[in-house]
PDB file of C-alpha atoms in Angstrom:
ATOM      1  CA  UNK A 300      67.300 103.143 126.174  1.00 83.00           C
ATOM      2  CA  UNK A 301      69.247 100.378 124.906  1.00 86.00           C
ATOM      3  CA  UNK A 302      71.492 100.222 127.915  1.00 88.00           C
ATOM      4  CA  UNK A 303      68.146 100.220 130.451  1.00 91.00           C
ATOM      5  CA  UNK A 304      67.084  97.266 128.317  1.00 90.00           C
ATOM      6  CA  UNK A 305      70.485  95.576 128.869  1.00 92.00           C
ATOM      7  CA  UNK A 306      69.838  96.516 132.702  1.00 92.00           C
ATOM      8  CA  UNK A 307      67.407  94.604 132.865  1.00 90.00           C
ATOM      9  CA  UNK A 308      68.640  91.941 131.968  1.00 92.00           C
ATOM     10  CA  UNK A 309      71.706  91.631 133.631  1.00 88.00           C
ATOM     11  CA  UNK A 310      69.680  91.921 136.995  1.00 90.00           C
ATOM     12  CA  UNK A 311      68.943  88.431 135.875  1.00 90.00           C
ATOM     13  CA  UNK A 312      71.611  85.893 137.762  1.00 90.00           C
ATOM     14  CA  UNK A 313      71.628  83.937 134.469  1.00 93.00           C
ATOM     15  CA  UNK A 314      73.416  87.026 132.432  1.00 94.00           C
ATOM     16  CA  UNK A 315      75.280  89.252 135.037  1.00 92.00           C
ATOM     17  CA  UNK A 316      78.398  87.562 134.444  1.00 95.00           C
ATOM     18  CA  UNK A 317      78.359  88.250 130.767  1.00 95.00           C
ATOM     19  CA  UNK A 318      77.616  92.413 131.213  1.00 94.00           C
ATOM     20  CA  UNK A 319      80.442  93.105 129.362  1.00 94.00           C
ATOM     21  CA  UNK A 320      80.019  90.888 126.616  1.00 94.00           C
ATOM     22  CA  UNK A 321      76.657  92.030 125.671  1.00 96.00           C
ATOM     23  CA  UNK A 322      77.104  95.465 126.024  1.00 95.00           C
ATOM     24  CA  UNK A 323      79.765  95.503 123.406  1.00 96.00           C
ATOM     25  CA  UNK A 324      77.744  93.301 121.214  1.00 96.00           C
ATOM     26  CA  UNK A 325      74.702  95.718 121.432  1.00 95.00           C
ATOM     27  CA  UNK A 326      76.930  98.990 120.977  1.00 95.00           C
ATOM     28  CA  UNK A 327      78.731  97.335 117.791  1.00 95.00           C
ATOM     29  CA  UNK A 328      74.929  96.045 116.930  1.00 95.00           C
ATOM     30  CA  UNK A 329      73.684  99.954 116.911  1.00 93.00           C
ATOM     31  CA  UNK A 330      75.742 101.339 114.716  1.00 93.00           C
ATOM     32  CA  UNK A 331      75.886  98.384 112.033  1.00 93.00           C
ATOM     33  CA  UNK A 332      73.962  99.568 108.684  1.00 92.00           C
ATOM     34  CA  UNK A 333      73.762  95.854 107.454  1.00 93.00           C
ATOM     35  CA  UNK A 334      70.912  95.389 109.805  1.00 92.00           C
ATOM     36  CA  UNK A 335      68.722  97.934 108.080  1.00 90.00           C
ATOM     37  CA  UNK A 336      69.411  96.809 104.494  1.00 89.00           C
ATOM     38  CA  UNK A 337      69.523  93.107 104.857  1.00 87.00           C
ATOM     39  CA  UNK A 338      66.229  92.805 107.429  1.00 86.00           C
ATOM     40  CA  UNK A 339      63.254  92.439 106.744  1.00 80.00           C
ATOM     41  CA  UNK A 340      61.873  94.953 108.407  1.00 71.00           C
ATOM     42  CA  UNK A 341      63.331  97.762 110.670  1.00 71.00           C
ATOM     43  CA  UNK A 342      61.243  99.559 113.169  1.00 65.00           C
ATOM     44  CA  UNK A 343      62.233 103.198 112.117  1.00 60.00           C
ATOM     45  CA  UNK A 344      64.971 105.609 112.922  1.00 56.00           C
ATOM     46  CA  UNK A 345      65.237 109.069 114.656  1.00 56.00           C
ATOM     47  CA  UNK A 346      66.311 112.415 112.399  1.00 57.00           C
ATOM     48  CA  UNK A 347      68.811 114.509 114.460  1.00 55.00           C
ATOM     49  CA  UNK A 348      70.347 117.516 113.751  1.00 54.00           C
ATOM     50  CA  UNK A 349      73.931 118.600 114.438  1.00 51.00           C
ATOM     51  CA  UNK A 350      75.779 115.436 114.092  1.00 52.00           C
ATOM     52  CA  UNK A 351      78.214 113.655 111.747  1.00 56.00           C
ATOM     53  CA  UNK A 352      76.949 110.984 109.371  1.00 54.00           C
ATOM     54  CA  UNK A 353      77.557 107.672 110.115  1.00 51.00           C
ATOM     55  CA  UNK A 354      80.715 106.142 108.695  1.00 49.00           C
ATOM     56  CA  UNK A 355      79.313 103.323 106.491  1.00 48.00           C
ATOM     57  CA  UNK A 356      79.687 106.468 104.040  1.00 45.00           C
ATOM     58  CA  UNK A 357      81.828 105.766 101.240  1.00 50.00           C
ATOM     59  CA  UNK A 358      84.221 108.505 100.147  1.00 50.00           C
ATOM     60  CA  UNK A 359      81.793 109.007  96.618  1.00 50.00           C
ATOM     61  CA  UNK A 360      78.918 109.277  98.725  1.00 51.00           C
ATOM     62  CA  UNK A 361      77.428 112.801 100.104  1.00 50.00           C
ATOM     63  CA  UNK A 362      75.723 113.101 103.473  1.00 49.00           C
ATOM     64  CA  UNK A 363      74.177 115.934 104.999  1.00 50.00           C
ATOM     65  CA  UNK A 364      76.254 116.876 108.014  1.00 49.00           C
ATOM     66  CA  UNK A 365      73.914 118.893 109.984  1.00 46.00           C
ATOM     67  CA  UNK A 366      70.936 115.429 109.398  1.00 49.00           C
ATOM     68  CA  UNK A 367      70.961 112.226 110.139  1.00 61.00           C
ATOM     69  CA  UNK A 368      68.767 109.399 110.948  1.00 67.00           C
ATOM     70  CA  UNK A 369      69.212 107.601 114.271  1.00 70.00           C
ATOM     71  CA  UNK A 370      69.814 104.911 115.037  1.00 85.00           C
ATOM     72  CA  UNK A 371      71.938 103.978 112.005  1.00 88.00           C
ATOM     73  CA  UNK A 372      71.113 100.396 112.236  1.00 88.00           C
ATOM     74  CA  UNK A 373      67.214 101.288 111.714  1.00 86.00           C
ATOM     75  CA  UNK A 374      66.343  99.605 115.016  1.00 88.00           C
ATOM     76  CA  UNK A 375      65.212 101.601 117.880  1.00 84.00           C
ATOM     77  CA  UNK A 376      65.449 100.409 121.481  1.00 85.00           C
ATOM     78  CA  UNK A 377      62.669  98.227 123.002  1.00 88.00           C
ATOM     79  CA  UNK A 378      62.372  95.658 125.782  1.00 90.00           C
ATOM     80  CA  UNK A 379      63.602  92.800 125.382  1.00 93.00           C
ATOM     81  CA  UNK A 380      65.772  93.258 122.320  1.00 94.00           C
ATOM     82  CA  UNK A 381      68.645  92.336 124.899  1.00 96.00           C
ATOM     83  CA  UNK A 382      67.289  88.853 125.316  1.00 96.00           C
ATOM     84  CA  UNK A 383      67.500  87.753 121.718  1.00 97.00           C
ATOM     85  CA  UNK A 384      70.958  87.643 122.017  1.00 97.00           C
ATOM     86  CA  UNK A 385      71.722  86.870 125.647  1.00 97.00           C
ATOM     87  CA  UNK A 386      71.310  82.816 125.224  1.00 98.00           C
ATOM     88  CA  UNK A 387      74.174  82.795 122.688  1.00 98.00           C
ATOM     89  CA  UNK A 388      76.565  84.287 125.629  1.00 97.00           C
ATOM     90  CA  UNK A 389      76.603  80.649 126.918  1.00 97.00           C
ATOM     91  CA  UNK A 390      77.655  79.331 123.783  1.00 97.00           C
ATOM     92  CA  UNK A 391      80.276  82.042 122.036  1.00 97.00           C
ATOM     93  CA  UNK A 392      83.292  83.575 124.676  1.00 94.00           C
ATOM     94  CA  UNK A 393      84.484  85.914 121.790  1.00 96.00           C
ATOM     95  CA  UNK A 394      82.051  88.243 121.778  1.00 96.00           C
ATOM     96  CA  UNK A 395      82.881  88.724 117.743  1.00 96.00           C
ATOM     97  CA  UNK A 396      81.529  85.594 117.124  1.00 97.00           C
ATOM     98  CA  UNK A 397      78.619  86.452 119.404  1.00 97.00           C
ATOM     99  CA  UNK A 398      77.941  89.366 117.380  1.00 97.00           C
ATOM    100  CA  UNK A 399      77.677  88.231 113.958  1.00 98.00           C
ATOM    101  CA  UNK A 400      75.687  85.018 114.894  1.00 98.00           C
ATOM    102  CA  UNK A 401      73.432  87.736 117.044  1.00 98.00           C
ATOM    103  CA  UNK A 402      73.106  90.134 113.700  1.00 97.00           C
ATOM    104  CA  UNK A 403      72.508  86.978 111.324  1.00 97.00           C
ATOM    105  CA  UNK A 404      69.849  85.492 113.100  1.00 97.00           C
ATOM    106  CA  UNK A 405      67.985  89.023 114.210  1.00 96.00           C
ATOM    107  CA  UNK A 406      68.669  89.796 110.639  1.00 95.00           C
ATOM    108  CA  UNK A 407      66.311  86.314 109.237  1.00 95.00           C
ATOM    109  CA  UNK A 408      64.278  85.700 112.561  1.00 96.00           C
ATOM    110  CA  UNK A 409      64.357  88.093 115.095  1.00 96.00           C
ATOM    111  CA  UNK A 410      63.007  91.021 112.709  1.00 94.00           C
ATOM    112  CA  UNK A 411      60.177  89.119 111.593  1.00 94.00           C
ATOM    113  CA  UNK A 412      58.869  89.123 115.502  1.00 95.00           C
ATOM    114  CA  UNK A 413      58.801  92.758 115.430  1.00 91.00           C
ATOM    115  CA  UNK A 414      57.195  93.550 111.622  1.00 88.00           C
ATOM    116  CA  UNK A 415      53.874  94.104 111.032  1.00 88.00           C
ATOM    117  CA  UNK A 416      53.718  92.078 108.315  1.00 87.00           C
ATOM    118  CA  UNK A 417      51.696  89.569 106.204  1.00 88.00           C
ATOM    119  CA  UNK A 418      54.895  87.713 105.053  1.00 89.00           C
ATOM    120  CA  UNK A 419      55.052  83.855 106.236  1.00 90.00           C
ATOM    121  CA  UNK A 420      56.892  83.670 109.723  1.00 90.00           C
ATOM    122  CA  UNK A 421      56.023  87.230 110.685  1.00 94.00           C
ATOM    123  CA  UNK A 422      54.025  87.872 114.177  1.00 95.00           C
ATOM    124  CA  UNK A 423      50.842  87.852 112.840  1.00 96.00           C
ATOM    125  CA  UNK A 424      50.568  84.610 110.660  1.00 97.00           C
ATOM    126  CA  UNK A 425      52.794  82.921 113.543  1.00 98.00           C
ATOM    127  CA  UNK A 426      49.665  84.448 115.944  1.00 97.00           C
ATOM    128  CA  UNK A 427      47.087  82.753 113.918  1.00 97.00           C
ATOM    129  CA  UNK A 428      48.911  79.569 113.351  1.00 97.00           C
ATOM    130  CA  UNK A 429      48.979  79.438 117.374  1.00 98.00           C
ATOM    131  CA  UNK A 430      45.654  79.496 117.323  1.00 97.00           C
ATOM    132  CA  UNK A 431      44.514  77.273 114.593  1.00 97.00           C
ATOM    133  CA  UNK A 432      46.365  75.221 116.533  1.00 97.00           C
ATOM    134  CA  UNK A 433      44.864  75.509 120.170  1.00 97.00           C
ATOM    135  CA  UNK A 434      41.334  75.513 119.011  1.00 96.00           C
ATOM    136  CA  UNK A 435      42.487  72.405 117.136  1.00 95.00           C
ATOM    137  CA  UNK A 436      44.065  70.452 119.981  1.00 95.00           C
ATOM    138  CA  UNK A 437      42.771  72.333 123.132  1.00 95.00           C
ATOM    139  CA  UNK A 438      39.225  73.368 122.471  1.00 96.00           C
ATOM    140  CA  UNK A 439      37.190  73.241 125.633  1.00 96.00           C
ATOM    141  CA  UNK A 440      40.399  75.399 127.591  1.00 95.00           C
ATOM    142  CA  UNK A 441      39.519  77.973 124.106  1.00 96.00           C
ATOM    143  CA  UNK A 442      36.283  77.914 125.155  1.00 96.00           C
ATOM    144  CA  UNK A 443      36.511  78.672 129.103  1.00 95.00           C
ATOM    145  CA  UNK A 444      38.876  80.960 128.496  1.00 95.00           C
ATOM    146  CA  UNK A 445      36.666  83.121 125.984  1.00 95.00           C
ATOM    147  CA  UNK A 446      33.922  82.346 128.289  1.00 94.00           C
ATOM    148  CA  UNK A 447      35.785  84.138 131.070  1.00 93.00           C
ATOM    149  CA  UNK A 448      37.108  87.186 129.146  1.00 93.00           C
ATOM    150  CA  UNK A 449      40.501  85.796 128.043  1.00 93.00           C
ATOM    151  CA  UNK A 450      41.916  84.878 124.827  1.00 93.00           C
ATOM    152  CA  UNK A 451      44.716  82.524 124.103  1.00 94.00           C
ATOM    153  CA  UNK A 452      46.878  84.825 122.369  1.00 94.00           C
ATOM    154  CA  UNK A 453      46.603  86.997 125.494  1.00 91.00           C
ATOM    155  CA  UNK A 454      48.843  84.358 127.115  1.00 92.00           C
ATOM    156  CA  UNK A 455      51.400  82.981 124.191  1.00 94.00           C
ATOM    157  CA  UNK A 456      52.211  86.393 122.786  1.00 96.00           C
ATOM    158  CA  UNK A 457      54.781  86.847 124.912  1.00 94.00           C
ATOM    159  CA  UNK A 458      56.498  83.744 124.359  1.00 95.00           C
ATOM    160  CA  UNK A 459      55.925  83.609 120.598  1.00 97.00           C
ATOM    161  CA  UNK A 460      57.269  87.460 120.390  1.00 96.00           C
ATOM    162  CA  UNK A 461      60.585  86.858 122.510  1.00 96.00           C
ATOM    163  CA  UNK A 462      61.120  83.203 121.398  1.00 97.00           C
ATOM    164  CA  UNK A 463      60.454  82.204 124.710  1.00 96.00           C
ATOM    165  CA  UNK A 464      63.781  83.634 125.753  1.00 96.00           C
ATOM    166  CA  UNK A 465      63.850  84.611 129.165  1.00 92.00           C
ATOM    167  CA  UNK A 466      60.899  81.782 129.223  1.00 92.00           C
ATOM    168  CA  UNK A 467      62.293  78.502 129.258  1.00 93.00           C
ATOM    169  CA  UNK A 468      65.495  77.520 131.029  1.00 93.00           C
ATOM    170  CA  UNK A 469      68.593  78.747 128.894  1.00 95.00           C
ATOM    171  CA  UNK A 470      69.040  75.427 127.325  1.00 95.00           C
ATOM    172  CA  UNK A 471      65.882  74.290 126.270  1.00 95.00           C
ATOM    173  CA  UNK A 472      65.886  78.086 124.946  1.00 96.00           C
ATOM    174  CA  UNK A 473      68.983  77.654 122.675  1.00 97.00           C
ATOM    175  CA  UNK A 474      67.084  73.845 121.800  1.00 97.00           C
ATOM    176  CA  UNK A 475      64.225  75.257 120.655  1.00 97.00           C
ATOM    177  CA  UNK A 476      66.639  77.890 118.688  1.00 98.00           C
ATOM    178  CA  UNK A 477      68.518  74.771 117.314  1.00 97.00           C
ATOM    179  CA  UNK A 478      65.583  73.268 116.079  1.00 96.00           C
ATOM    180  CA  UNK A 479      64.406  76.594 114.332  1.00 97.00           C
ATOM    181  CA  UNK A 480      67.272  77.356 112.274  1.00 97.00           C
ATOM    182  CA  UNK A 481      67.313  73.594 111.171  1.00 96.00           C
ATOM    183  CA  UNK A 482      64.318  74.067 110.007  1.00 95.00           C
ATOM    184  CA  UNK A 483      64.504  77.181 108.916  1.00 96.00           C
ATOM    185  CA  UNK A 484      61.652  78.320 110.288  1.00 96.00           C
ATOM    186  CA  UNK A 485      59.583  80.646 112.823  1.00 97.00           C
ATOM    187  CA  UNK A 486      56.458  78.390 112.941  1.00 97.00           C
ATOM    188  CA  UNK A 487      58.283  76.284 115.499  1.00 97.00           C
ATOM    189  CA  UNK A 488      57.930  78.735 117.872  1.00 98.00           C
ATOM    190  CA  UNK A 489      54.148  79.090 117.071  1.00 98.00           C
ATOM    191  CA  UNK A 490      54.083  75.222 117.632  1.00 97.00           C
ATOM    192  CA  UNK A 491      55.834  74.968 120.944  1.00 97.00           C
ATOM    193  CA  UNK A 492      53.570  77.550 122.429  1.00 97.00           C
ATOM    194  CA  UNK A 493      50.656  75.555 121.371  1.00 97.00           C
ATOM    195  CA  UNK A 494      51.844  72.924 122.943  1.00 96.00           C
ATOM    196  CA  UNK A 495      52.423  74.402 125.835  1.00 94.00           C
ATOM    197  CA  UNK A 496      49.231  75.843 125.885  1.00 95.00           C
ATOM    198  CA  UNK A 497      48.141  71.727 125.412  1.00 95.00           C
ATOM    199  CA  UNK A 498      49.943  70.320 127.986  1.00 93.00           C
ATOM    200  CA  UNK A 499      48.206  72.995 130.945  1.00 92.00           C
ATOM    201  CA  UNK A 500      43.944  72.625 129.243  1.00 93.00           C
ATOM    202  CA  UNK A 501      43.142  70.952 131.211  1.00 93.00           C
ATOM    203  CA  UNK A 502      44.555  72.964 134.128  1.00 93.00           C
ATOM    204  CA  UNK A 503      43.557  76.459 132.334  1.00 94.00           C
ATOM    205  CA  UNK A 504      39.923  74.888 131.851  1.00 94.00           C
ATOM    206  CA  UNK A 505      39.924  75.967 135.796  1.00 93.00           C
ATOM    207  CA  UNK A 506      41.050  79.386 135.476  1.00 92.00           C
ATOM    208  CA  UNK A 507      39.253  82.576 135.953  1.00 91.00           C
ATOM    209  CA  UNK A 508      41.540  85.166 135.351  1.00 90.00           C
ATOM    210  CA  UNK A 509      44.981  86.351 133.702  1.00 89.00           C
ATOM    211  CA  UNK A 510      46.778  86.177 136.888  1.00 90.00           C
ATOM    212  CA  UNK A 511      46.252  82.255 137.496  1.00 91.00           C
ATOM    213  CA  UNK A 512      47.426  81.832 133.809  1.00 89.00           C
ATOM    214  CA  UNK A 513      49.994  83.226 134.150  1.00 86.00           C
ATOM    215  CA  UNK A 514      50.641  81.447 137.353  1.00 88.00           C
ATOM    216  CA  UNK A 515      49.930  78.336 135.909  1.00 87.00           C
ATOM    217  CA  UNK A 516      52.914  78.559 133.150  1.00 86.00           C
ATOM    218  CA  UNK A 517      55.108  80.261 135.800  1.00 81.00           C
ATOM    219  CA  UNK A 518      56.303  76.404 136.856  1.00 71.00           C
ATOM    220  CA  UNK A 519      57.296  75.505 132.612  1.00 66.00           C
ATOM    221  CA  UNK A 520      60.882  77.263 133.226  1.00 67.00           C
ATOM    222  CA  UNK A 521      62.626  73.687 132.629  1.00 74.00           C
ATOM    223  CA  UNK A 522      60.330  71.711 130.605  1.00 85.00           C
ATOM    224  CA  UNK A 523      61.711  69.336 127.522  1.00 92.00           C
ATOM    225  CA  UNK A 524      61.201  71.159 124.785  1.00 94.00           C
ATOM    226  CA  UNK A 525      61.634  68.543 122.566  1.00 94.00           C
ATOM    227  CA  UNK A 526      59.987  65.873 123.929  1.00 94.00           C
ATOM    228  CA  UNK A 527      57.154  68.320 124.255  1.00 94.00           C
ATOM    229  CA  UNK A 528      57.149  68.931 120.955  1.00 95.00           C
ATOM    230  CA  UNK A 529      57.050  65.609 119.640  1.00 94.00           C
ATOM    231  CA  UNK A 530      54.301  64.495 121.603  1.00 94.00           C
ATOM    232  CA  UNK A 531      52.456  67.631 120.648  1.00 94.00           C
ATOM    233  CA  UNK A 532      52.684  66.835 116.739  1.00 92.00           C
ATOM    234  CA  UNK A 533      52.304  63.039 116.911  1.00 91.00           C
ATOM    235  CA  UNK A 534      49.068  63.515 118.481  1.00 85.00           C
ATOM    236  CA  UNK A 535      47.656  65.755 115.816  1.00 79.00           C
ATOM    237  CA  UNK A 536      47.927  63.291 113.464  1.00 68.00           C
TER     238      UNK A 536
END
């Protein structure tokens, strides 16, 4: 499973090149047990019988060799796992430097996109700050929208659950990712979409179904993130 995800995305002409790379970034990433005790949340393991224990084991430590839970990072496969750490192959050729940036930031960000949680800069608040936010800045596209069946949400989750990796254009991916870990902070992400979401109302205001949405954002591939952004938040003021 975690080898179909990283299929997919080397089908992609922006990642082919870097096959190798990844793969041995996502192999080493499998097996690491720092990822299950240092993130915030993991999304569960497997318990197999009939093979050896891990060996993060210590030599005090007793395992049961016939049990073990799979895989030993906590962290079972799912789409798009791939393309949290993809972007970084443009920036790190040693793929050991690619890894432990990779672990560190699914470690304080990435996790928090895939935990049910209540915690600030989990999913769900970042959902509901997206929409504060739209209803705030964008309400008459809210209101068509709801009037014909859709919801914002239904449109930004995507982006707000990958980080708009695979998105945006590689580099105003690994901007947006700059200006995240500055701030320390997931919200970001929650923002841009809203923006986004801004600078097509009036377009989506014309809209009928999920399919011309999703048309209409199709075209956003290399907007400026950051001048986006700043427009956004000056005008809320």
């Amino acid at each position: 499973m975690y080898l179909l995800d990283l299929q997919q995305t080397i089908d992609s002409s922006d990642y082919f090149v870097f096959q190798d790379h990844l793969e041995s970034v996502l192999m080493a990433f499998t097996r690491d047990t720092y990822v299950k005790s240092h993130a915030l949340q993991v999304n569960g393991a497997v318990t197999c019988e009939g093979i050896p224990p891990t060996s993060s084991f210590q030599p005090h430590e007793h395992a049961d060799t016939t049990e073990n839970r799979v895989p030993p990072n906590g962290v079972l496969p799912f789409s798009g796992l791939v393309m949290y750490m993809a972007p970084l192959a443009y920036l790190y050729a040693d793929p050991v430097e690619l890894y432990y940036v990779f672990r560190e930031l699914y470690v304080k960000y990435w996790s928090k996109l895939n935990a049910i949680r209540s915690e600030r800069g989990t999913i769900l608040p970042l959902c509901k700050l997206f929409e504060d936010l739209v209803v705030r800045s964008s309400p008459a596209a809210v209101f068509h929208l709801i009037n014909v069946g859709l919801k914002p949400l239904d449109i930004a989750f995507p982006w707000i659950q990958c980080a708009f990796s695979g998105v945006l254009d590689i580099d105003q991916v690994l901007l947006v990712w700059d200006r995240m870990i500055g701030y320390d902070s997931l919200e970001l992400v929650a923002i841009l979409a809203a923006a986004l979401f801004h600078f097509r109302s009036g377009e989506l205001e014309l809209v009928n179904t999920r399919e011309e949405a999703k048309d209409l954002f199709a075209e956003l591939i290399d907007i400026p993130v950051v001048t986006l952004l700043q427009d956004y938040l000056f005008g809320l003021r």
